[in-house]
DNA sequence: GCCGTTTTCGGCCCGACTGTTTTCAGTCG
């Protein structure tokens, strides 16, 4: 799987071309190609093998031939040439906040600096301030930016960023004149990680242009307890840095322009560029403030539906706005009806104090019920995972009695189903024999060890589990932990095909750190006819709220209710687990 | 470099903020 390698090379080529002052459109082409390859969801090697590289959006003849060259020879001559032209240390200067390609070229060409350290020294010597367009102030900013490089934070998990945004917005809602306050940007699109937060506030007040109200909201924002540093503060836009290093941008606008503003600040950039092209075709110019006709008259949009409507499109849910075909789907009336959190009737993956959970069966059941579910599968770990007190066959049977008792206690309003999160062991076997699995309502199987095995080994383990007639769901299939652990080196195409054949569901695990399957895999799985289970993996009653992240990930993969098994009532689910060939 | 109801050339989104500037260039999203 060489998607990341191709993506990285194209991004690097874009950087170098920018420093060389190539056409901005050509540079953008490389960046877009880089992003599209990274979010492909299937191995680029396969597309290459099938001579289908040109089916990737933004990949034409030239880039396809470069990928082909990489696959055949292991290198891209044009990339090697570019790298030889611009020293790596010069390219690295692009990472400095406030420094773009033009300034990098300026520093390199006039000061002769070829590393960030050299550049810092030049700034300390005062040589930067004398450059055209630079001054004492920008020299200071440059040094501060270089300083920042060292303590830059990684992208933040969705599950951490979301509550942070919620808290900040809660405080802003109390400011006078604020009528709406929500997160925009990648957070609203529910990307698995976010690089910054974009907050959007609609405010109105007594003064005609709303400037005083906007100012007061900005002041409140810059004074929030989370703020470590104010980066910039204008009348429509302010940026701060939080104590944990996350940049947060706030925009304030009038309610009448909410639709265009929300649409614009939600992005993605690629989606917006495409949308604005469509506007141009209709003689309109789209900005965050309005749709403007050629004669200068404006169409104000208070809702996003109006924005899309004016462009002849239905509303496109934020999770789809990545320029991955959603606009064409919208034009053709083929947008998917995405699954919603309210559609989930059950959760097929939760734990209790019987293994490593923190609450009893009854407590977990009541928490699930409080989250709007009507059933949940008790899927505690099994004995091979000794560190979490995994269940032996005897304890598993004892647990079934406890589940029956809990169900009596719960009355008819909620139902616990008997299951287990069975280990797929390093040798490929499951840690319970078929006759034990056959006694369970739902069997979840998962990898927890041996994740670094060879592609052949680890893939064959998962395929074996999928083909076991008792196994209903594969939990967190790739085992990745975002920012901590790479996914196992699985042949995902083979996994999807086997799961589609056997009717085994693949989980979209809702833990913010997992989100596994990830969005691109969800989309590919659906294309191949795989059923999904959005699982909370809750170890505590509060864990069911993570389902929102799992649903968001499924939505980013274009999942509808028809693709998800836990939208079914318990009876239908049980029919499915006892399907032909299943236990 | 890509792409096509503007179709093989000539387009390619739009605006805020900042600093160094007397009208703009660079960066960012």
XYZ file of C-alpha atoms (C1' of nucleotides) in Angstrom:
612
model
C 0.000 0.000 0.000
C 1.909 3.003 -1.260
C -0.793 5.675 -1.064
C 1.014 7.566 1.676
C 4.270 7.506 -0.246
C 2.671 8.878 -3.422
C 0.748 11.467 -1.423
C 3.888 12.603 0.377
C 5.889 12.938 -2.836
C 3.215 15.002 -4.575
C 2.912 17.278 -1.540
C 6.687 17.709 -1.475
C 6.718 18.486 -5.188
C 4.022 21.108 -4.615
C 6.156 22.723 -1.912
C 9.230 22.868 -4.108
C 7.276 24.149 -7.103
C 5.838 26.890 -4.899
C 9.314 27.996 -3.840
C 10.297 27.982 -7.502
C 7.309 30.263 -8.232
C 5.602 27.784 -10.536
C 2.013 28.442 -11.620
C -0.270 28.499 -8.602
C -2.688 26.270 -10.487
C -0.046 23.716 -11.174
C 0.932 23.755 -7.505
C -2.672 23.315 -6.477
C -2.992 20.377 -8.840
C -0.163 18.597 -7.036
C -1.647 19.366 -3.618
C -5.063 18.171 -4.656
C -3.611 15.006 -6.134
C -1.726 14.461 -2.883
C -4.899 14.751 -0.814
C -6.970 12.579 -3.111
C -4.414 9.799 -3.108
C -4.180 9.934 0.694
C -7.941 9.535 1.088
C -8.381 6.884 -1.559
C -9.561 4.010 0.631
C -7.965 1.368 -1.554
C -4.383 0.627 -2.496
C -3.093 2.763 -5.326
C -1.000 -0.243 -6.353
C -4.224 -1.955 -7.421
C -5.477 0.955 -9.468
C -2.077 1.056 -11.081
C -2.211 -2.651 -11.810
C -5.653 -2.272 -13.357
C -4.518 0.749 -15.390
C -7.124 2.902 -13.638
C -4.983 5.641 -12.123
C -6.839 8.237 -14.183
C -10.060 7.408 -12.314
C -8.613 9.248 -9.299
C -9.923 12.815 -9.372
C -7.180 15.284 -10.150
C -4.878 12.651 -11.642
C -4.376 13.112 -15.361
C -1.925 11.727 -17.870
C 1.159 13.389 -16.403
C 0.614 12.507 -12.766
C -0.517 9.000 -13.689
C 2.732 8.478 -15.558
C 4.662 9.714 -12.520
C 2.877 7.197 -10.303
C 3.562 4.536 -12.895
C 7.223 5.478 -12.872
C 7.313 5.177 -9.084
C 5.670 1.755 -9.157
C 8.028 0.452 -11.821
C 11.329 2.026 -10.787
C 10.819 2.998 -7.160
C 11.465 6.673 -7.891
C 10.163 9.667 -9.785
C 12.833 11.393 -11.829
C 11.039 14.761 -11.816
C 10.876 14.668 -8.017
C 14.581 13.854 -7.732
C 15.341 16.793 -10.005
C 13.201 19.168 -7.972
C 14.805 17.981 -4.730
C 18.239 18.638 -6.198
C 17.230 22.186 -7.092
C 15.982 23.284 -3.681
C 17.787 22.234 -0.469
C 15.646 20.313 2.035
C 16.358 22.929 4.681
C 14.860 25.593 2.448
C 11.691 23.549 1.922
C 11.489 23.070 5.699
C 11.175 26.850 6.112
C 7.620 26.534 4.767
C 6.669 25.000 8.094
C 7.337 28.283 9.897
C 4.025 30.027 10.658
C 3.713 33.218 8.629
C 6.281 32.086 6.102
C 5.111 31.041 2.658
C 6.800 30.176 -0.583
C 7.543 33.783 -1.566
C 9.391 34.558 1.623
C 11.248 31.265 1.596
C 12.482 32.128 -1.889
C 13.397 35.616 -0.710
C 15.382 34.339 2.281
C 17.117 31.686 0.252
C 17.972 33.859 -2.750
C 19.032 37.049 -1.002
C 20.408 35.837 2.333
C 21.761 32.564 1.034
C 20.360 30.684 4.031
C 19.659 27.012 3.473
C 18.408 25.852 6.870
C 15.917 27.091 9.445
C 18.796 27.548 11.883
C 20.674 29.754 9.417
C 17.514 31.771 8.925
C 17.073 32.231 12.668
C 20.664 33.440 12.926
C 20.105 35.908 10.076
C 17.033 37.232 11.886
C 18.978 37.616 15.125
C 21.704 39.477 13.207
C 19.101 41.870 11.838
C 19.682 40.832 8.242
C 16.036 39.855 7.708
C 14.644 43.272 8.609
C 16.497 44.942 5.746
C 14.908 42.721 3.082
C 12.269 44.276 0.827
C 8.804 43.985 2.330
C 10.256 42.991 5.699
C 10.903 45.127 8.723
C 11.794 44.949 12.408
C 8.334 43.693 13.245
C 8.290 40.881 10.694
C 11.786 39.890 11.801
C 10.477 39.448 15.346
C 7.468 37.518 14.063
C 9.789 35.261 12.100
C 11.847 34.433 15.197
C 8.668 33.794 17.162
C 7.448 31.532 14.371
C 10.679 29.539 14.354
C 10.432 29.260 18.123
C 6.920 27.884 17.685
C 8.097 25.150 15.284
C 9.695 23.287 18.142
C 6.617 23.126 20.316
C 4.029 22.674 17.635
C 1.245 20.289 18.558
C -0.032 17.535 16.364
C -3.537 17.461 15.084
C -6.083 16.992 17.838
C -8.483 14.050 18.014
C -12.069 14.858 17.074
C -13.172 13.456 20.417
C -11.027 15.995 22.265
C -11.594 18.972 19.990
C -15.376 18.611 19.996
C -15.889 19.089 23.751
C -13.339 21.920 23.760
C -15.259 23.732 21.021
C -18.527 23.059 22.834
C -17.182 24.694 26.001
C -15.849 27.769 24.230
C -19.049 28.203 22.235
C -21.097 27.863 25.400
C -19.267 30.840 26.858
C -19.688 32.864 23.656
C -23.426 32.190 23.535
C -23.761 34.174 26.730
C -22.354 37.314 25.090
C -24.923 39.999 24.304
C -26.379 39.901 20.809
C -25.239 36.352 19.996
C -27.982 34.401 18.257
C -26.039 31.400 16.973
C -22.670 29.842 17.765
C -21.426 26.606 16.235
C -18.202 24.935 15.136
C -17.366 25.071 11.420
C -14.300 23.822 9.571
C -13.007 20.264 9.721
C -14.672 19.898 13.101
C -18.109 20.300 11.536
C -17.117 17.930 8.769
C -16.160 15.543 11.589
C -12.685 14.747 10.358
C -10.966 12.263 12.646
C -8.446 14.881 13.686
C -8.456 18.651 13.410
C -5.523 21.011 13.021
C -7.390 24.001 14.376
C -10.867 25.009 15.469
C -13.109 27.297 13.420
C -15.893 28.800 15.466
C -18.712 30.782 13.923
C -20.970 33.227 15.701
C -23.974 35.156 14.402
C -24.658 38.310 16.354
C -26.926 41.298 15.945
C -27.182 44.504 17.870
C -28.487 48.034 17.957
C -25.769 49.646 15.832
C -26.407 49.291 12.098
C -23.210 47.561 11.072
C -22.965 45.430 14.187
C -19.372 46.498 14.762
C -19.785 47.169 18.472
C -21.466 43.819 19.042
C -18.820 42.013 17.033
C -16.103 43.769 18.993
C -17.612 42.699 22.292
C -17.853 39.070 21.147
C -14.220 39.188 19.994
C -13.137 40.655 23.314
C -14.954 37.961 25.219
C -13.378 35.326 22.993
C -9.854 36.650 23.528
C -10.475 36.678 27.271
C -11.622 33.054 27.591
C -9.736 30.990 30.181
C -8.533 28.573 27.463
C -6.608 31.387 25.728
C -2.828 31.428 26.091
C -2.054 33.927 23.344
C -3.992 36.204 21.000
C -2.587 35.763 17.498
C -4.711 38.335 15.733
C -7.852 40.223 16.513
C -9.936 42.001 13.887
C -13.552 42.990 13.662
C -14.683 39.909 11.699
C -11.931 37.459 12.568
C -9.808 36.708 15.604
C -7.355 33.904 16.286
C -6.018 32.661 19.574
C -3.793 29.825 20.710
C -4.945 27.680 23.592
C -2.685 26.547 26.423
C -2.294 23.160 24.754
C -1.152 24.808 21.536
C -4.310 24.561 19.433
C -5.184 27.515 17.219
C -8.809 28.625 17.404
C -10.305 31.027 14.873
C -13.528 32.913 15.516
C -15.628 34.739 12.930
C -18.538 36.947 13.810
C -21.176 37.901 11.268
C -24.734 39.086 10.912
C -27.507 36.452 10.948
C -28.728 37.384 7.459
C -25.422 36.077 6.022
C -25.263 32.934 8.168
C -25.828 30.529 5.274
C -22.975 31.724 3.057
C -20.659 32.138 6.032
C -21.358 28.712 7.491
C -21.021 27.110 4.087
C -17.742 28.877 3.449
C -16.134 28.268 6.820
C -17.178 24.627 6.874
C -15.126 23.910 3.746
C -13.436 21.886 2.704
C -11.391 24.237 0.619
C -11.544 21.857 -2.330
C -15.333 21.588 -2.001
C -15.640 25.372 -1.886
C -13.455 25.897 -4.925
C -15.675 23.550 -6.892
C -18.800 25.250 -5.600
C -17.521 28.669 -6.568
C -16.782 27.441 -10.065
C -20.407 26.379 -10.351
C -21.424 29.829 -9.157
C -19.265 31.403 -11.842
C -20.941 29.272 -14.499
C -24.231 30.772 -13.369
C -22.949 34.337 -13.496
C -22.610 34.486 -9.723
C -19.710 35.088 -7.397
C -19.872 33.192 -4.103
C -18.156 34.493 -1.002
C -18.696 34.091 2.723
C -20.881 37.196 2.625
C -23.253 36.587 -0.231
C -23.875 35.400 -3.732
C -23.200 38.353 -5.981
C -24.568 38.872 -9.472
C -22.468 40.475 -12.204
C -24.383 43.732 -11.766
C -23.168 43.893 -8.185
C -26.495 43.040 -6.555
C -26.333 40.514 -3.753
C -28.372 37.499 -2.775
C -28.144 37.060 0.996
C -28.508 33.532 2.313
C -29.494 32.949 5.924
C -29.296 29.177 5.492
C -26.961 26.772 3.720
C -29.954 25.274 1.933
C -30.377 28.631 0.189
C -26.739 28.679 -0.872
C -26.845 25.222 -2.400
C -30.321 25.892 -3.773
C -29.139 29.001 -5.608
C -26.535 26.826 -7.313
C -29.128 24.260 -8.321
C -28.005 21.755 -5.725
C -29.673 20.006 -2.815
C -28.186 20.481 0.657
C -24.960 18.547 1.014
C -24.209 17.269 4.545
C -20.912 18.622 5.951
C -19.377 15.149 6.296
C -19.477 14.751 2.508
C -17.876 18.078 1.655
C -14.435 16.817 0.703
C -14.646 17.055 -3.076
C -14.842 13.296 -3.367
C -17.680 13.225 -5.842
C -20.383 14.703 -3.628
C -21.089 17.633 -5.924
C -21.609 15.451 -8.953
C -23.777 13.147 -6.834
C -25.807 16.172 -5.764
C -26.191 17.329 -9.363
C -27.427 13.899 -10.364
C -29.774 13.540 -7.408
C -27.688 10.672 -6.093
C -26.625 11.958 -2.695
C -26.817 9.186 -0.104
C -29.334 9.509 2.723
C -26.705 9.302 5.437
C -27.251 7.257 8.569
C -27.976 9.380 11.642
C -27.297 8.813 15.319
C -31.062 8.596 15.904
C -31.223 5.636 13.524
C -29.171 3.435 15.869
C -31.382 1.115 17.900
C -28.650 -0.927 19.488
C -24.959 -1.142 20.249
C -23.126 -4.338 19.409
C -19.938 -3.745 21.319
C -19.773 -2.787 24.983
C -18.005 -4.053 28.072
C -18.857 -4.506 31.730
C -17.111 -5.267 35.011
C -17.073 -8.900 33.887
C -13.902 -7.952 31.993
C -12.272 -4.519 31.831
C -15.424 -2.369 31.932
C -16.093 -0.047 34.827
C -19.812 -0.579 35.345
C -22.153 -3.477 35.921
C -24.408 -5.019 33.300
C -27.398 -3.186 34.735
C -25.613 0.173 34.872
C -24.403 -0.184 31.302
C -27.874 -1.186 30.136
C -29.476 1.808 31.774
C -26.839 4.135 30.326
C -27.413 2.686 26.854
C -31.136 3.161 27.299
C -30.567 6.747 28.374
C -28.668 7.248 25.121
C -31.757 6.258 23.169
C -30.878 2.609 22.476
C -33.213 -0.328 22.950
C -30.656 -3.127 23.136
C -26.940 -3.694 23.565
C -24.603 -6.636 23.146
C -22.424 -7.497 26.106
C -19.126 -8.147 24.361
C -16.610 -8.625 27.135
C -13.095 -9.769 26.369
C -12.194 -13.439 26.353
C -9.520 -15.331 28.258
C -6.585 -14.899 25.854
C -6.553 -11.219 26.723
C -5.486 -11.989 30.277
C -4.552 -8.443 31.195
C -8.205 -7.406 31.123
C -9.532 -10.446 33.006
C -10.913 -11.976 29.831
C -13.703 -14.500 30.308
C -13.199 -18.259 30.378
C -15.925 -20.461 28.930
C -17.243 -21.076 32.450
C -17.422 -17.403 33.338
C -19.004 -16.685 29.967
C -21.788 -19.128 30.807
C -22.170 -17.592 34.264
C -22.417 -14.195 32.622
C -25.309 -15.394 30.470
C -27.308 -16.073 33.621
C -26.417 -12.621 34.914
C -27.584 -11.110 31.630
C -30.894 -12.956 31.868
C -31.309 -11.677 35.402
C -30.488 -8.109 34.338
C -33.051 -8.373 31.558
C -35.724 -9.402 34.047
C -34.779 -6.428 36.176
C -34.940 -4.098 33.182
C -38.471 -5.172 32.308
C -39.410 -4.900 28.660
C -37.914 -1.508 27.867
C -34.392 -2.600 27.124
C -32.635 -5.812 26.266
C -29.105 -7.044 26.809
C -27.879 -9.623 24.326
C -25.198 -12.166 25.116
C -21.990 -11.817 23.189
C -18.230 -11.718 23.507
C -15.291 -9.918 21.962
C -13.404 -13.034 21.012
C -9.660 -12.977 20.440
C -8.243 -13.713 17.024
C -5.049 -15.246 18.300
C -1.622 -14.900 16.775
C -1.928 -18.327 15.133
C -5.256 -17.353 13.566
C -7.486 -19.435 15.823
C -10.274 -18.020 17.974
C -9.993 -18.614 21.680
C -13.337 -20.397 22.016
C -14.413 -23.515 20.170
C -17.438 -23.362 17.874
C -19.775 -24.984 20.379
C -19.169 -22.166 22.868
C -19.596 -19.481 20.197
C -22.826 -21.126 19.062
C -24.381 -20.416 22.446
C -23.979 -16.643 22.030
C -26.450 -14.235 20.468
C -23.742 -12.171 18.806
C -20.053 -12.963 18.288
C -17.589 -10.112 17.862
C -14.011 -11.031 16.959
C -10.987 -8.791 17.157
C -7.229 -8.560 16.918
C -5.450 -7.221 19.978
C -2.054 -8.786 19.553
C 0.289 -9.682 16.745
C -0.679 -6.519 14.902
C 2.814 -6.176 13.474
C 2.797 -9.534 11.755
C 3.443 -9.746 8.036
C 0.691 -8.774 5.639
C 0.090 -12.424 4.745
C -0.108 -13.583 8.351
C -2.301 -10.855 9.747
C -4.608 -10.856 6.733
C -5.126 -14.589 6.887
C -6.008 -14.330 10.589
C -8.741 -11.801 9.867
C -9.992 -13.717 6.825
C -10.197 -16.843 8.979
C -12.312 -15.027 11.551
C -14.576 -13.588 8.857
C -15.127 -17.051 7.400
C -15.928 -18.609 10.763
C -19.709 -19.070 10.507
C -20.193 -18.068 14.143
C -18.472 -14.709 13.854
C -20.869 -11.856 13.142
C -18.677 -8.774 13.454
C -14.999 -7.923 13.231
C -14.303 -5.149 15.756
C -11.861 -2.317 15.010
C -10.576 -4.240 11.996
C -7.218 -2.561 11.422
C -6.215 -2.014 15.045
C -4.867 1.462 14.437
C -4.642 4.031 17.230
C -4.577 7.505 15.732
C -1.226 9.171 16.341
C 0.003 6.191 18.359
C -0.065 2.976 16.420
C -0.195 2.194 12.743
C -2.925 -0.007 11.354
C -2.030 -3.655 10.859
C -0.746 -4.297 7.364
C -4.012 -5.846 6.171
C -5.021 -6.541 2.602
C -8.203 -4.522 3.013
C -9.582 -5.403 -0.400
C -9.424 -9.092 0.514
C -10.995 -8.358 3.905
C -13.853 -6.420 2.312
C -14.490 -9.064 -0.303
C -14.574 -11.867 2.258
C -16.853 -9.867 4.562
C -19.215 -9.143 1.678
C -19.294 -12.819 0.721
C -20.005 -14.152 4.204
C -22.243 -11.311 5.355
C -19.904 -10.617 8.265
C -20.170 -7.009 9.430
C -17.129 -4.817 9.920
C -17.174 -2.439 12.852
C -16.822 1.285 12.750
C -15.390 1.608 16.232
C -16.432 4.882 17.875
C -13.476 5.483 20.169
C -11.995 8.837 19.136
C -8.577 7.235 19.095
C -9.684 4.348 16.888
C -12.415 5.377 14.412
C -11.703 2.059 12.766
C -12.775 1.440 10.050
C -11.797 4.921 9.019
C -13.860 7.029 6.605
C -12.137 6.046 3.375
C -12.336 2.345 4.299
C -16.010 2.696 5.112
C -16.664 4.046 1.654
C -14.748 1.292 -0.082
C -16.373 -1.380 2.093
C -19.825 -0.118 1.164
C -18.924 -0.090 -2.512
C -18.096 -3.782 -2.174
C -21.343 -4.584 -0.341
C -20.015 -4.947 3.213
C -22.359 -4.402 6.164
C -21.201 -2.166 9.008
C -21.755 -2.111 12.751
C -21.236 1.220 14.488
C -19.924 0.126 17.886
C -19.341 2.219 21.000
C -16.766 -0.098 22.606
C -18.050 1.549 25.801
C -16.294 0.591 29.024
C -18.376 3.027 31.025
C -21.918 4.333 30.643
C -20.638 7.630 29.343
C -18.932 5.775 26.487
C -22.165 5.523 24.523
C -21.886 9.185 23.655
C -18.846 8.230 21.547
C -21.312 6.638 19.119
C -21.658 10.129 17.640
C -18.059 9.881 16.429
C -18.595 6.433 14.968
C -21.724 7.588 13.153
C -19.834 10.646 11.890
C -17.092 8.398 10.512
C -19.686 6.181 8.828
C -21.308 9.276 7.330
C -17.940 10.486 6.037
C -17.809 7.110 4.286
C -21.233 7.748 2.708
C -23.012 5.137 4.844
C -26.821 4.955 4.771
C -29.202 3.054 7.069
C -29.103 0.237 4.531
C -25.412 -0.293 5.291
C -25.614 -0.524 9.099
C -26.812 -3.572 11.044
C -27.456 -1.884 14.396
C -30.267 0.238 13.000
C -32.300 -2.969 13.044
C -34.557 -3.916 15.943
C -33.140 -6.671 18.157
C -35.367 -9.353 16.570
C -34.108 -8.634 13.095
C -30.548 -8.467 14.339
C -30.926 -11.916 15.875
C -32.323 -13.251 12.611
C -29.208 -11.928 10.948
C -26.829 -13.521 13.460
C -28.578 -16.836 12.890
C -28.454 -16.395 9.083
C -27.537 -19.447 6.999
C -23.952 -20.282 7.684
C -23.932 -18.239 10.868
C -24.357 -19.365 14.429
C -1.172 19.992 -14.357
C -6.225 19.144 -14.806
C -10.402 19.547 -17.238
C -14.634 19.980 -20.582
C -23.255 21.691 -21.272
C -17.078 27.435 -22.230
C -14.420 20.464 -24.582
C -7.904 20.153 -26.639
C -7.127 25.904 -25.051
C -7.677 28.931 -21.530
C -9.445 29.072 -17.711
C -8.476 27.666 -12.670
C -12.459 30.910 -5.532
C -12.447 34.739 -2.665
C -11.558 37.736 1.204
C -9.408 39.132 6.050
C -5.465 40.437 8.412
C -0.739 42.090 8.914
C 3.210 44.702 8.022
C 5.340 47.758 5.200
C 3.437 50.322 2.757
C 1.162 55.637 0.513
C -1.789 51.161 -2.771
C 0.174 46.537 -2.002
C 2.276 41.842 -1.282
C 2.303 37.856 1.385
C 0.019 34.496 4.136
C -3.743 31.906 5.551
C -7.873 29.392 5.291
